[in-house]
Amino acid sequence: MKNSLYKKSACVVLFAAVILSSTGCSKFMEKIAADDASKTLTAALDAFYSDPVNGVADYDDSFDIPDLLEESMTFALAGIDGSTYEIGEPDVSKNRNTIKFPVTFNDVIEVADIPMGTEEEISDALDDCDREDIEIEFTLKNNKGNWEIDDMSELIDVFFAPYESLVFIDENGMPTSFNQDFFDECVVDTAWYDPLMANPLDNNSLQSPPAVIGVVYFDRPMYLTFTANLLKNGEVVQTMDITVDGGTIAYCEFWGSRYASGSYTMELIFDDGVVAVTDTLSVN
């Protein structure tokens, strides 16, 4: 009876030892895999901080940053230089072939609501921006013994994309480059004019007009040449260049054609970007 009890106890102890040994071995192997993967991720992030534009090419060949203005790129690089990163605890898959790491980037500039301004003014505005901690999860996969990072593009969203919205102006208040944010800010309104009375229409409708006049109002003097497209039922029917030399109105008078019944709109274009689009004009 005692021998039987001893045998059962010995089996229980032996079984527990096997389980503990197996669990410990699994944890040990996970740690080895995580350590190896962590070295790859650390090397990639260090390469990014050393050269934010080209440093990760060996780790993610699809990494392609936006085409920023020179001034914007300078501020973006300064923002990266002022941040740090910490790699968190790994999440290892059961087969240890996939490992996910949360990485916290500290002191990232929150680029938001930056008004257009000179380079110095924008620099001051960025200095006043809040700084935040942002977490990105990186996935690494084992490929024939080598750890590869699945995707690093979120670094672009965090450190480069926010600087695309910056608009720089010169001492006269005119942009040194133009983007949609600038035109969204400075376009006040659009209107259709009566071609005979030369004043804004009340109801955006005309009866067999000899000409069609669309107007775009700006909140500041412009020194640009725009392209104005007249569209009928969604199709471009006339195009003209409009030069605004120190004025606040782009006056676009289309004539020399028969303006048959239909729905007309006008779009003002600059450098392939849409500056403004009018409401619909009904011609009867």
XYZ file of N, CA and C in Angstrom:
852
model
N 0.836 -1.199 0.000
C 0.000 0.000 0.000
C 0.867 1.243 0.000
N 1.901 1.210 0.879
C 2.794 2.363 0.934
C 3.577 2.505 -0.361
N 3.991 1.348 -0.941
C 4.750 1.410 -2.201
C 3.908 2.036 -3.310
N 2.629 1.683 -3.324
C 1.727 2.247 -4.339
C 1.587 3.755 -4.168
N 1.477 4.185 -2.896
C 1.362 5.620 -2.629
C 2.621 6.356 -3.041
N 3.768 5.729 -2.752
C 5.054 6.337 -3.135
C 5.170 6.467 -4.651
N 4.721 5.409 -5.349
C 4.805 5.434 -6.810
C 3.943 6.550 -7.405
N 2.716 6.690 -6.814
C 1.831 7.753 -7.315
C 2.422 9.133 -7.058
N 2.998 9.311 -5.873
C 3.615 10.608 -5.542
C 4.778 10.906 -6.457
N 5.544 9.859 -6.722
C 6.706 10.048 -7.594
C 6.263 10.439 -9.000
N 5.157 9.837 -9.464
C 4.648 10.164 -10.806
C 4.178 11.612 -10.886
N 3.470 12.035 -9.811
C 2.991 13.416 -9.787
C 4.158 14.388 -9.823
N 5.174 14.121 -8.999
C 6.351 14.997 -8.962
C 7.055 15.002 -10.306
N 7.199 13.845 -10.905
C 7.872 13.753 -12.197
C 7.090 14.479 -13.281
N 5.754 14.327 -13.270
C 4.912 15.011 -14.257
C 5.014 16.528 -14.117
N 4.981 16.995 -12.865
C 5.112 18.434 -12.607
C 6.460 18.949 -13.078
N 7.472 18.161 -12.863
C 8.814 18.572 -13.286
C 8.898 18.698 -14.799
N 8.243 17.744 -15.488
C 8.249 17.798 -16.958
C 7.519 19.040 -17.452
N 6.349 19.341 -16.840
C 5.572 20.518 -17.224
C 6.372 21.795 -16.987
N 6.953 21.905 -15.811
C 7.737 23.096 -15.500
C 8.919 23.240 -16.442
N 9.543 22.101 -16.740
C 10.697 22.134 -17.641
C 10.277 22.587 -19.024
N 9.119 22.041 -19.480
C 8.617 22.411 -20.802
C 8.257 23.892 -20.863
N 7.558 24.381 -19.833
C 7.166 25.790 -19.785
C 8.389 26.686 -19.724
N 9.317 26.314 -18.904
C 10.527 27.117 -18.782
C 11.303 27.168 -20.073
N 11.358 26.025 -20.773
C 12.062 25.979 -22.059
C 11.379 26.884 -23.069
N 10.038 26.845 -23.087
C 9.281 27.683 -24.021
C 9.539 29.161 -23.757
N 9.490 29.545 -22.487
C 9.747 30.938 -22.123
C 11.166 31.341 -22.495
N 12.079 30.407 -22.285
C 13.483 30.687 -22.609
C 13.655 30.923 -24.101
N 12.989 30.080 -24.919
C 13.089 30.223 -26.364
C 12.417 31.517 -26.842
N 11.300 31.870 -26.200
C 10.631 33.133 -26.537
C 11.541 34.321 -26.254
N 12.246 34.250 -25.128
C 13.146 35.349 -24.759
C 14.279 35.491 -25.759
N 14.822 34.356 -26.190
C 15.898 34.406 -27.187
C 15.388 35.043 -28.480
N 14.201 34.604 -28.929
C 13.629 35.150 -30.172
C 13.357 36.642 -30.026
N 12.789 37.028 -28.875
C 12.469 38.437 -28.655
C 13.727 39.284 -28.598
N 14.769 38.775 -27.977
C 16.035 39.516 -27.899
C 16.621 39.737 -29.293
N 16.581 38.690 -30.121
C 17.117 38.821 -31.489
C 16.304 39.828 -32.297
N 14.973 39.722 -32.197
C 14.105 40.644 -32.939
C 14.290 42.071 -32.444
N 14.452 42.221 -31.141
C 14.640 43.555 -30.559
C 15.905 44.217 -31.087
N 16.946 43.426 -31.305
C 18.198 43.981 -31.846
C 17.972 44.545 -33.253
N 17.180 43.828 -34.053
C 16.884 44.311 -35.407
C 16.085 45.600 -35.357
N 15.068 45.638 -34.501
C 14.234 46.834 -34.391
C 15.043 48.013 -33.861
N 15.881 47.767 -32.878
C 16.717 48.831 -32.322
C 17.655 49.390 -33.387
N 18.255 48.498 -34.163
C 19.165 48.942 -35.227
C 18.431 49.798 -36.251
N 17.195 49.403 -36.578
C 16.414 50.159 -37.563
C 16.044 51.532 -37.021
N 15.617 51.588 -35.770
C 15.228 52.873 -35.189
C 16.439 53.778 -35.006
N 17.563 53.210 -34.629
C 18.785 54.013 -34.521
C 19.197 54.556 -35.886
N 19.007 53.734 -36.927
C 19.312 54.189 -38.293
C 18.377 55.321 -38.690
N 17.123 55.226 -38.287
C 16.155 56.291 -38.580
C 16.571 57.586 -37.902
N 16.948 57.524 -36.647
C 17.346 58.739 -35.937
C 18.663 59.294 -36.471
N 19.522 58.424 -36.977
C 20.789 58.885 -37.550
C 20.568 59.570 -38.895
N 19.633 59.027 -39.702
C 19.313 59.590 -41.021
C 17.832 59.358 -41.281
N 16.967 60.274 -40.825
C 15.514 60.057 -40.933
C 14.998 59.892 -42.356
N 15.708 60.414 -43.328
C 15.230 60.341 -44.710
C 15.572 59.004 -45.358
N 16.826 58.571 -45.207
C 17.291 57.376 -45.922
C 17.721 56.228 -45.019
N 17.719 56.446 -43.720
C 18.334 55.482 -42.806
C 17.675 54.122 -42.754
N 16.363 54.042 -43.004
C 15.677 52.756 -42.853
C 15.538 52.001 -44.169
N 16.232 52.428 -45.204
C 16.105 51.785 -46.520
C 16.447 50.296 -46.464
N 17.386 49.937 -45.609
C 17.773 48.530 -45.498
C 16.751 47.705 -44.713
N 15.828 48.378 -44.045
C 14.841 47.682 -43.213
C 13.433 47.747 -43.795
N 13.152 48.770 -44.598
C 11.845 48.915 -45.244
C 12.060 49.665 -46.554
N 12.126 48.916 -47.654
C 12.445 49.540 -48.949
C 11.277 50.341 -49.522
N 10.114 50.288 -48.885
C 8.969 51.070 -49.355
C 8.823 52.387 -48.587
N 9.750 52.671 -47.693
C 9.703 53.881 -46.866
C 9.949 55.095 -47.758
N 8.922 55.918 -47.933
C 8.997 57.048 -48.868
C 8.362 58.276 -48.220
N 9.181 59.228 -47.803
C 8.673 60.402 -47.102
C 8.071 61.403 -48.092
N 7.188 62.297 -47.627
C 6.585 63.299 -48.522
C 7.641 64.275 -49.055
N 7.299 64.892 -50.169
C 8.179 65.897 -50.773
C 7.938 67.232 -50.065
N 8.664 67.462 -48.975
C 8.463 68.658 -48.164
C 9.267 69.837 -48.693
N 8.788 71.047 -48.383
C 9.584 72.238 -48.637
C 10.872 72.165 -47.818
N 11.896 72.856 -48.271
C 13.173 72.821 -47.560
C 13.016 73.279 -46.113
N 12.244 74.359 -45.912
C 12.045 74.868 -44.549
C 11.259 73.862 -43.702
N 10.246 73.249 -44.297
C 9.446 72.267 -43.577
C 10.274 71.052 -43.195
N 11.131 70.611 -44.114
C 12.004 69.476 -43.821
C 12.943 69.794 -42.664
N 13.457 71.019 -42.637
C 14.348 71.416 -41.543
C 13.631 71.309 -40.202
N 12.390 71.777 -40.147
C 11.631 71.697 -38.903
C 11.290 70.247 -38.552
N 10.974 69.435 -39.555
C 10.652 68.030 -39.296
C 11.857 67.300 -38.709
N 13.024 67.537 -39.277
C 14.238 66.876 -38.780
C 14.569 67.333 -37.367
N 14.341 68.609 -37.099
C 14.575 69.116 -35.742
C 13.617 68.464 -34.757
N 12.373 68.237 -35.190
C 11.399 67.579 -34.324
C 11.799 66.156 -33.999
N 12.318 65.442 -34.993
C 12.792 64.072 -34.763
C 13.963 64.069 -33.798
N 14.878 65.000 -34.008
C 16.072 65.078 -33.171
C 15.719 65.358 -31.704
N 14.608 66.040 -31.482
C 14.208 66.373 -30.115
C 13.388 65.302 -29.428
N 13.137 64.181 -30.124
C 12.347 63.099 -29.539
C 13.243 61.916 -29.179
N 12.685 61.000 -28.414
C 13.382 59.765 -28.052
C 12.401 58.601 -28.192
N 12.927 57.374 -28.068
C 12.028 56.221 -28.162
C 12.341 55.190 -27.084
N 11.321 54.415 -26.728
C 11.459 53.310 -25.786
C 10.715 52.102 -26.338
N 11.390 50.951 -26.371
C 10.763 49.720 -26.854
C 10.128 48.998 -25.673
N 8.844 48.646 -25.831
C 8.107 47.979 -24.762
C 8.240 46.475 -24.795
N 7.411 45.796 -23.996
C 7.452 44.346 -23.879
C 6.938 43.681 -25.157
N 7.608 42.619 -25.609
C 7.219 41.971 -26.857
C 6.000 41.068 -26.693
N 5.264 40.901 -27.776
C 4.161 39.947 -27.857
C 4.584 38.882 -28.863
N 4.952 37.699 -28.363
C 5.531 36.645 -29.195
C 4.446 35.649 -29.595
N 4.391 35.325 -30.875
C 3.415 34.340 -31.344
C 3.796 32.942 -30.851
N 2.845 32.001 -30.922
C 3.089 30.655 -30.395
C 4.248 29.959 -31.096
N 4.367 30.164 -32.412
C 5.464 29.511 -33.128
C 6.746 30.337 -33.133
N 6.707 31.498 -32.459
C 7.873 32.388 -32.276
C 8.403 32.933 -33.611
N 7.548 32.949 -34.631
C 7.954 33.481 -35.935
C 7.507 34.925 -36.150
N 6.615 35.406 -35.294
C 6.122 36.776 -35.385
C 6.161 37.410 -34.000
N 6.730 38.592 -33.924
C 6.828 39.297 -32.646
C 6.415 40.744 -32.856
N 5.569 41.249 -31.970
C 5.119 42.638 -32.033
C 5.695 43.412 -30.847
N 6.231 44.584 -31.157
C 6.802 45.449 -30.126
C 6.067 46.782 -30.101
N 5.562 47.208 -28.967
C 5.075 48.588 -28.856
C 6.267 49.514 -28.608
N 6.341 50.572 -29.387
C 7.431 51.541 -29.221
C 6.819 52.901 -28.908
N 7.230 53.494 -27.813
C 6.738 54.810 -27.425
C 7.749 55.866 -27.830
N 7.293 56.819 -28.631
C 8.139 57.949 -29.033
C 7.764 59.133 -28.141
N 8.736 59.612 -27.408
C 8.505 60.667 -26.424
C 8.801 62.047 -26.998
N 8.065 63.045 -26.509
C 8.306 64.454 -26.855
C 8.158 64.724 -28.348
N 7.127 64.148 -28.966
C 6.835 64.404 -30.377
C 6.026 65.690 -30.476
N 6.457 66.612 -31.339
C 5.754 67.883 -31.493
C 4.390 67.642 -32.129
N 3.353 68.163 -31.499
C 1.996 68.049 -32.025
C 1.740 69.243 -32.951
N 2.030 69.054 -34.229
C 1.907 70.136 -35.212
C 0.427 70.321 -35.546
N -0.149 71.386 -35.018
C -1.581 71.622 -35.253
C -1.872 73.111 -35.170
N -2.751 73.559 -36.064
C -3.214 74.957 -36.065
C -2.050 75.947 -36.151
N -1.101 75.660 -37.035
C 0.017 76.573 -37.258
C -0.397 77.563 -38.347
N -0.531 78.848 -38.038
C -0.916 79.818 -39.072
C 0.237 80.059 -40.039
N -0.089 80.455 -41.258
C 0.979 80.782 -42.195
C 1.779 81.958 -41.645
N 3.064 81.972 -41.937
C 3.914 83.029 -41.407
C 5.309 82.938 -41.975
N 6.161 83.851 -41.549
C 7.557 83.786 -41.951
C 8.199 82.578 -41.290
N 9.387 82.243 -41.736
C 10.078 81.091 -41.151
C 10.284 81.283 -39.647
N 10.603 82.501 -39.247
C 10.800 82.777 -37.825
C 9.493 82.652 -37.050
N 8.394 83.137 -37.632
C 7.099 83.052 -36.957
C 6.642 81.602 -36.803
N 6.867 80.810 -37.837
C 6.483 79.404 -37.751
C 7.367 78.665 -36.750
N 8.636 79.030 -36.698
C 9.536 78.434 -35.705
C 9.035 78.711 -34.295
N 8.617 79.944 -34.047
C 8.083 80.297 -32.722
C 6.797 79.524 -32.432
N 5.948 79.369 -33.451
C 4.685 78.644 -33.267
C 4.941 77.175 -32.945
N 5.915 76.588 -33.607
C 6.255 75.187 -33.328
C 6.818 75.030 -31.917
N 7.580 76.019 -31.470
C 8.110 75.976 -30.101
C 6.989 75.991 -29.068
N 5.866 76.607 -29.436
C 4.731 76.703 -28.512
C 3.806 75.492 -28.577
N 4.027 74.606 -29.542
C 3.160 73.432 -29.681
C 3.367 72.470 -28.515
N 2.302 71.748 -28.194
C 2.416 70.706 -27.171
C 3.295 69.573 -27.685
N 3.880 68.855 -26.743
C 4.634 67.639 -27.070
C 3.911 66.457 -26.455
N 3.862 65.367 -27.186
C 3.104 64.206 -26.736
C 3.906 62.932 -26.931
N 3.462 61.890 -26.228
C 4.052 60.568 -26.389
C 3.149 59.763 -27.312
N 3.728 59.195 -28.365
C 2.962 58.457 -29.361
C 3.484 57.030 -29.430
N 2.568 56.079 -29.416
C 2.956 54.665 -29.476
C 2.692 54.097 -30.865
N 3.679 53.401 -31.396
C 3.559 52.693 -32.667
C 3.898 51.234 -32.415
N 3.089 50.335 -32.962
C 3.378 48.906 -32.834
C 4.080 48.417 -34.094
N 5.250 47.839 -33.919
C 6.020 47.293 -35.041
C 5.931 45.773 -35.017
N 5.710 45.191 -36.185
C 5.640 43.735 -36.325
C 6.879 43.227 -37.030
N 7.547 42.244 -36.421
C 8.722 41.629 -37.010
C 8.437 40.163 -37.296
N 8.876 39.699 -38.454
C 8.666 38.305 -38.848
C 10.010 37.654 -39.164
N 10.103 36.389 -38.787
C 11.343 35.656 -39.017
C 11.330 35.049 -40.410
N 12.337 35.390 -41.183
C 12.466 34.875 -42.545
C 13.795 34.137 -42.667
N 13.715 32.821 -42.555
C 14.897 31.957 -42.664
C 15.996 32.377 -41.693
N 15.570 32.652 -40.468
C 16.529 32.976 -39.424
C 16.826 34.454 -39.270
N 16.319 35.268 -40.185
C 16.535 36.722 -40.107
C 15.226 37.430 -39.759
N 15.320 38.397 -38.854
C 14.132 39.153 -38.457
C 13.954 40.344 -39.387
N 12.735 40.484 -39.918
C 12.423 41.570 -40.840
C 11.248 42.372 -40.297
N 11.331 43.702 -40.438
C 10.259 44.589 -39.964
C 9.202 44.689 -41.053
N 7.966 44.426 -40.657
C 6.881 44.352 -41.635
C 6.589 45.708 -42.281
N 6.565 46.778 -41.499
C 6.163 48.086 -42.023
C 6.620 49.177 -41.063
N 7.257 50.207 -41.617
C 7.721 51.321 -40.786
C 7.084 52.648 -41.204
N 6.030 52.574 -42.018
C 5.456 53.788 -42.598
C 4.795 54.706 -41.574
N 4.421 54.169 -40.402
C 3.794 55.034 -39.406
C 4.751 56.123 -38.921
N 6.042 55.891 -39.070
C 7.009 56.936 -38.731
C 6.799 58.165 -39.610
N 6.394 57.942 -40.852
C 6.133 59.049 -41.775
C 4.924 59.850 -41.297
N 3.872 59.129 -40.895
C 2.656 59.804 -40.427
C 2.915 60.639 -39.182
N 3.810 60.172 -38.334
C 4.075 60.862 -37.067
C 5.068 62.007 -37.232
N 6.133 61.782 -37.998
C 7.245 62.735 -37.997
C 7.355 63.610 -39.248
N 6.718 63.253 -40.352
C 6.862 64.039 -41.579
C 5.554 64.647 -42.079
N 4.502 63.829 -42.171
C 3.238 64.290 -42.762
C 2.692 65.567 -42.120
N 2.773 65.741 -40.793
C 2.218 66.969 -40.210
C 2.852 68.255 -40.727
N 4.066 68.174 -41.238
C 4.771 69.379 -41.681
C 4.404 69.770 -43.111
N 3.600 68.939 -43.792
C 3.147 69.299 -45.137
C 2.216 70.503 -45.105
N 1.579 70.743 -43.976
C 0.580 71.813 -43.888
C 1.196 73.196 -43.668
N 2.505 73.290 -43.427
C 3.114 74.581 -43.141
C 3.148 75.456 -44.391
N 2.769 76.711 -44.220
C 2.791 77.679 -45.323
C 3.669 78.856 -44.897
N 4.688 79.152 -45.702
C 5.622 80.224 -45.388
C 5.325 81.445 -46.257
N 5.412 82.626 -45.661
C 5.178 83.862 -46.399
C 6.404 84.751 -46.326
N 6.474 85.708 -47.276
C 7.584 86.650 -47.260
C 7.193 87.894 -46.472
N 8.051 88.914 -46.520
C 7.805 90.120 -45.731
C 6.582 90.902 -46.211
N 6.109 90.592 -47.441
C 4.917 91.267 -47.966
C 3.640 90.471 -47.725
N 3.763 89.362 -47.023
C 2.596 88.551 -46.725
C 2.215 87.568 -47.804
N 3.035 87.433 -48.857
C 2.752 86.483 -49.923
C 3.506 85.181 -49.665
N 2.875 84.065 -49.960
C 3.532 82.777 -49.728
C 4.795 82.620 -50.570
N 5.752 81.939 -49.997
C 6.946 81.580 -50.768
C 6.697 80.308 -51.566
N 5.623 79.612 -51.255
C 5.141 78.468 -52.025
C 3.634 78.394 -51.802
N 2.965 77.645 -52.630
C 1.506 77.642 -52.566
C 0.995 76.215 -52.388
N 0.008 76.064 -51.499
C -0.653 74.774 -51.350
C -2.127 75.008 -51.039
N -2.864 73.928 -50.905
C -4.305 74.042 -50.738
C -4.674 74.771 -49.452
N -3.881 74.566 -48.410
C -4.179 75.232 -47.143
C -4.165 76.753 -47.299
N -3.211 77.247 -48.092
C -3.135 78.689 -48.310
C -4.400 79.202 -48.988
N -4.817 78.546 -50.066
C -5.992 79.028 -50.797
C -7.275 78.828 -49.989
N -7.339 77.753 -49.216
C -8.511 77.568 -48.357
C -8.650 78.720 -47.374
N -7.525 79.257 -46.949
C -7.560 80.351 -45.969
C -7.883 81.693 -46.604
N -7.362 81.953 -47.814
C -7.477 83.305 -48.355
C -8.648 83.500 -49.319
N -9.316 82.422 -49.758
C -10.510 82.581 -50.600
C -11.695 82.914 -49.703
N -12.313 84.056 -49.976
C -13.434 84.521 -49.156
C -14.762 83.981 -49.690
N -14.968 84.108 -51.009
C -16.260 83.712 -51.576
C -16.137 83.662 -53.093
N -17.176 83.144 -53.735
C -17.282 83.179 -55.194
C -18.659 83.733 -55.557
N -18.806 84.197 -56.802
C -20.095 84.750 -57.235
C -20.188 84.700 -58.756
N -21.405 84.706 -59.246
C -21.680 84.894 -60.669
C -22.171 86.325 -60.867
N -21.736 86.959 -61.987
C -22.126 88.336 -62.281
C -23.094 88.374 -63.467
N -23.940 89.364 -63.438
C -24.786 89.666 -64.585
C -23.898 90.293 -65.659
N -23.808 89.691 -66.852
C -22.906 90.221 -67.880
C -23.307 91.589 -68.424
N -24.565 91.998 -68.236
C -25.016 93.302 -68.722
C -24.910 94.374 -67.647
N -25.253 94.032 -66.423
C -25.251 95.017 -65.347
C -23.926 95.020 -64.570
N -23.115 93.983 -64.728
C -21.813 93.881 -64.065
C -21.924 93.917 -62.546
N -22.960 93.273 -62.014
C -23.077 93.146 -60.563
C -23.482 91.703 -60.223
N -23.318 91.277 -58.981
C -23.607 89.883 -58.618
C -25.063 89.515 -58.847
N -25.262 88.285 -59.314
C -26.615 87.777 -59.505
C -27.241 87.411 -58.162
N -28.551 87.559 -58.094
C -29.265 87.217 -56.860
C -29.605 85.731 -56.786
N -29.916 85.134 -57.940
C -30.410 83.754 -57.912
C -29.614 82.794 -58.797
N -28.457 83.200 -59.274
C -27.578 82.340 -60.077
C -28.305 81.693 -61.259
N -29.014 82.517 -62.009
C -29.660 82.031 -63.224
C -29.640 83.137 -64.271
N -29.522 82.751 -65.548
C -29.490 83.703 -66.652
C -30.323 83.162 -67.803
N -30.781 84.105 -68.652
C -31.561 83.755 -69.829
C -30.754 84.105 -71.068
N -30.278 83.099 -71.801
C -29.517 83.289 -73.045
C -28.475 84.397 -72.913
N -27.492 84.263 -72.036
C -26.528 85.343 -71.802
C -25.515 85.465 -72.944
N -25.057 86.701 -73.225
C -24.010 86.886 -74.234
C -22.624 86.527 -73.689
N -22.505 86.473 -72.380
C -21.240 86.120 -71.737
C -21.565 85.518 -70.370
N -20.567 84.877 -69.789
C -20.710 84.290 -68.452
C -19.535 84.783 -67.622
N -19.833 85.353 -66.457
C -18.780 85.947 -65.627
C -18.783 85.303 -64.236
N -17.660 84.693 -63.887
C -17.471 84.132 -62.553
C -16.406 84.919 -61.810
N -16.598 85.109 -60.523
C -15.679 85.940 -59.733
C -15.273 85.173 -58.462
N -13.985 85.308 -58.130
C -13.471 84.742 -56.873
C -12.892 85.884 -56.049
N -13.300 85.965 -54.784
C -12.834 87.031 -53.882
C -11.764 86.483 -52.925
N -10.705 87.272 -52.744
C -9.622 86.912 -51.824
C -9.571 87.909 -50.662
N -8.972 87.485 -49.564
C -8.886 88.366 -48.400
C -7.591 89.174 -48.362
N -6.797 89.085 -49.445
C -5.532 89.826 -49.506
C -5.163 90.034 -50.970
N -4.291 90.983 -51.262
C -3.854 91.185 -52.649
C -3.130 89.954 -53.186
N -3.401 89.633 -54.434
C -2.785 88.491 -55.101
C -1.894 88.974 -56.237
N -0.822 88.235 -56.473
C 0.087 88.537 -57.579
C 0.362 87.227 -58.323
N -0.706 86.652 -58.868
C -0.605 85.330 -59.473
C -1.401 85.282 -60.773
N -1.027 84.327 -61.619
C -1.796 84.041 -62.819
C -2.486 82.695 -62.638
N -3.811 82.711 -62.714
C -4.614 81.510 -62.524
C -5.124 81.004 -63.871
N -5.632 79.786 -63.868
C -6.374 79.236 -64.999
C -7.829 79.107 -64.573
N -8.731 79.658 -65.391
C -10.157 79.563 -65.102
C -10.807 78.617 -66.111
N -11.499 77.622 -65.611
C -12.205 76.665 -66.462
C -13.707 76.855 -66.299
N -14.405 76.995 -67.418
C -15.866 77.037 -67.404
C -16.373 75.651 -67.766
N -17.192 75.074 -66.903
C -17.718 73.740 -67.132
C -19.227 73.794 -67.352
N -19.694 73.053 -68.334
C -21.126 72.899 -68.582
C -21.485 71.441 -68.341
N -22.388 71.216 -67.425
C -22.805 69.854 -67.068
C -21.598 68.958 -66.771
N -20.600 69.558 -66.109
C -19.437 68.789 -65.674
C -18.308 68.685 -66.677
N -18.469 69.218 -67.887
C -17.449 69.148 -68.931
C -16.871 70.535 -69.189
N -15.529 70.630 -69.313
C -14.877 71.910 -69.573
C -15.200 72.358 -70.997
N -15.761 73.577 -71.118
C -16.125 74.105 -72.431
C -15.286 75.327 -72.811
N -14.696 76.009 -71.831
C -13.820 77.139 -72.111
C -12.764 77.250 -71.015
N -11.579 77.729 -71.423
C -10.468 77.912 -70.485
C -9.787 79.237 -70.789
N -9.397 79.942 -69.752
C -8.679 81.196 -69.942
C -7.726 81.427 -68.777
N -6.672 82.210 -69.036
C -5.734 82.617 -67.985
C -6.181 83.946 -67.392
N -6.107 84.038 -66.070
C -6.511 85.248 -65.353
C -5.343 85.711 -64.488
N -4.835 86.896 -64.765
C -3.748 87.450 -63.959
C -4.314 88.445 -62.957
N -4.006 88.211 -61.688
C -4.412 89.135 -60.625
C -3.141 89.815 -60.131
N -3.014 91.099 -60.404
C -1.789 91.840 -60.096
C -2.059 92.849 -58.981
N -2.009 92.368 -57.763
C -2.204 93.257 -56.622
C -3.652 93.475 -56.242
N -4.583 92.768 -56.889
C -5.996 92.917 -56.570
C -6.486 91.806 -55.653
N -7.737 91.902 -55.254
C -8.332 90.889 -54.382
C -9.478 90.152 -55.072
N -9.625 90.365 -56.383
C -10.700 89.718 -57.142
C -10.125 89.082 -58.409
N -10.490 87.835 -58.651
C -10.202 87.187 -59.934
C -11.486 87.273 -60.762
N -11.485 88.144 -61.752
C -12.668 88.439 -62.563
C -12.538 87.652 -63.859
N -13.382 86.627 -64.024
C -13.242 85.697 -65.142
C -14.442 85.840 -66.087
N -14.238 86.516 -67.194
C -15.321 86.795 -68.135
C -15.171 85.905 -69.374
N -16.103 85.000 -69.513
C -16.107 84.095 -70.665
C -17.084 84.637 -71.720
N -16.602 84.752 -72.949
C -17.457 85.245 -74.015
C -16.970 84.634 -75.337
N -17.690 84.977 -76.434
C -17.300 84.460 -77.748
C -17.855 83.091 -78.042
N -18.807 82.636 -77.276
C -19.403 81.326 -77.499
C -20.909 81.420 -77.260
N -21.627 80.411 -77.674
C -23.065 80.362 -77.415
C -23.280 79.569 -76.129
N -23.846 80.233 -75.140
C -24.030 79.601 -73.838
C -25.445 79.035 -73.767
N -25.541 77.785 -74.210
C -26.842 77.122 -74.302
C -27.324 76.705 -72.919
N -28.573 76.274 -72.863
C -29.171 75.865 -71.597
C -28.355 74.746 -70.949
N -28.235 74.871 -69.637
C -27.494 73.853 -68.905
C -27.037 74.366 -67.552
N -26.301 73.549 -66.846
C -25.756 73.912 -65.533
C -24.260 74.191 -65.677
N -23.859 75.397 -65.267
C -22.475 75.830 -65.419
C -21.813 76.006 -64.045
N -20.546 75.656 -63.983
C -19.709 75.986 -62.821
C -18.384 76.511 -63.344
N -17.688 77.237 -62.501
C -16.350 77.711 -62.859
C -15.383 77.267 -61.773
N -14.232 76.783 -62.194
C -13.182 76.429 -61.244
C -11.938 77.251 -61.541
N -11.322 77.758 -60.480
C -10.090 78.527 -60.609
C -8.941 77.611 -60.201
N -7.936 77.517 -61.081
C -6.842 76.571 -60.894
C -5.523 77.319 -60.754
N -4.667 76.812 -59.876
C -3.291 77.305 -59.820
C -2.361 76.122 -59.604
N -1.412 75.980 -60.518
C -0.410 74.911 -60.410
C -1.076 73.547 -60.216
N -2.107 73.278 -61.008
C -2.849 72.015 -61.009
C -3.683 71.796 -59.746
N -3.724 72.776 -58.857
C -4.572 72.662 -57.664
C -5.795 73.538 -57.804
N -6.919 73.064 -57.284
C -8.170 73.814 -57.376
C -8.199 74.881 -56.284
N -8.235 76.150 -56.701
C -8.277 77.268 -55.762
C -9.687 77.470 -55.234
N -10.661 77.475 -56.147
C -12.058 77.706 -55.753
C -12.975 77.176 -56.851
N -14.183 76.828 -56.442
C -15.225 76.377 -57.375
C -16.506 77.153 -57.043
N -17.145 77.696 -58.061
C -18.384 78.458 -57.838
C -19.572 77.528 -57.589
N -20.647 78.126 -57.113
C -21.920 77.408 -57.100
C -22.402 77.237 -58.543
N -23.444 76.489 -58.724
C -23.965 76.219 -60.075
C -24.758 77.404 -60.614
N -24.501 77.742 -61.873
C -25.265 78.770 -62.593
C -26.198 78.065 -63.571
N -27.488 78.380 -63.502
C -28.468 77.791 -64.401
C -28.714 78.727 -65.583
N -28.480 78.230 -66.779
C -28.740 79.002 -67.986
C -29.941 78.392 -68.690
N -30.928 79.246 -68.986
C -32.173 78.794 -69.617
C -32.235 79.295 -71.063
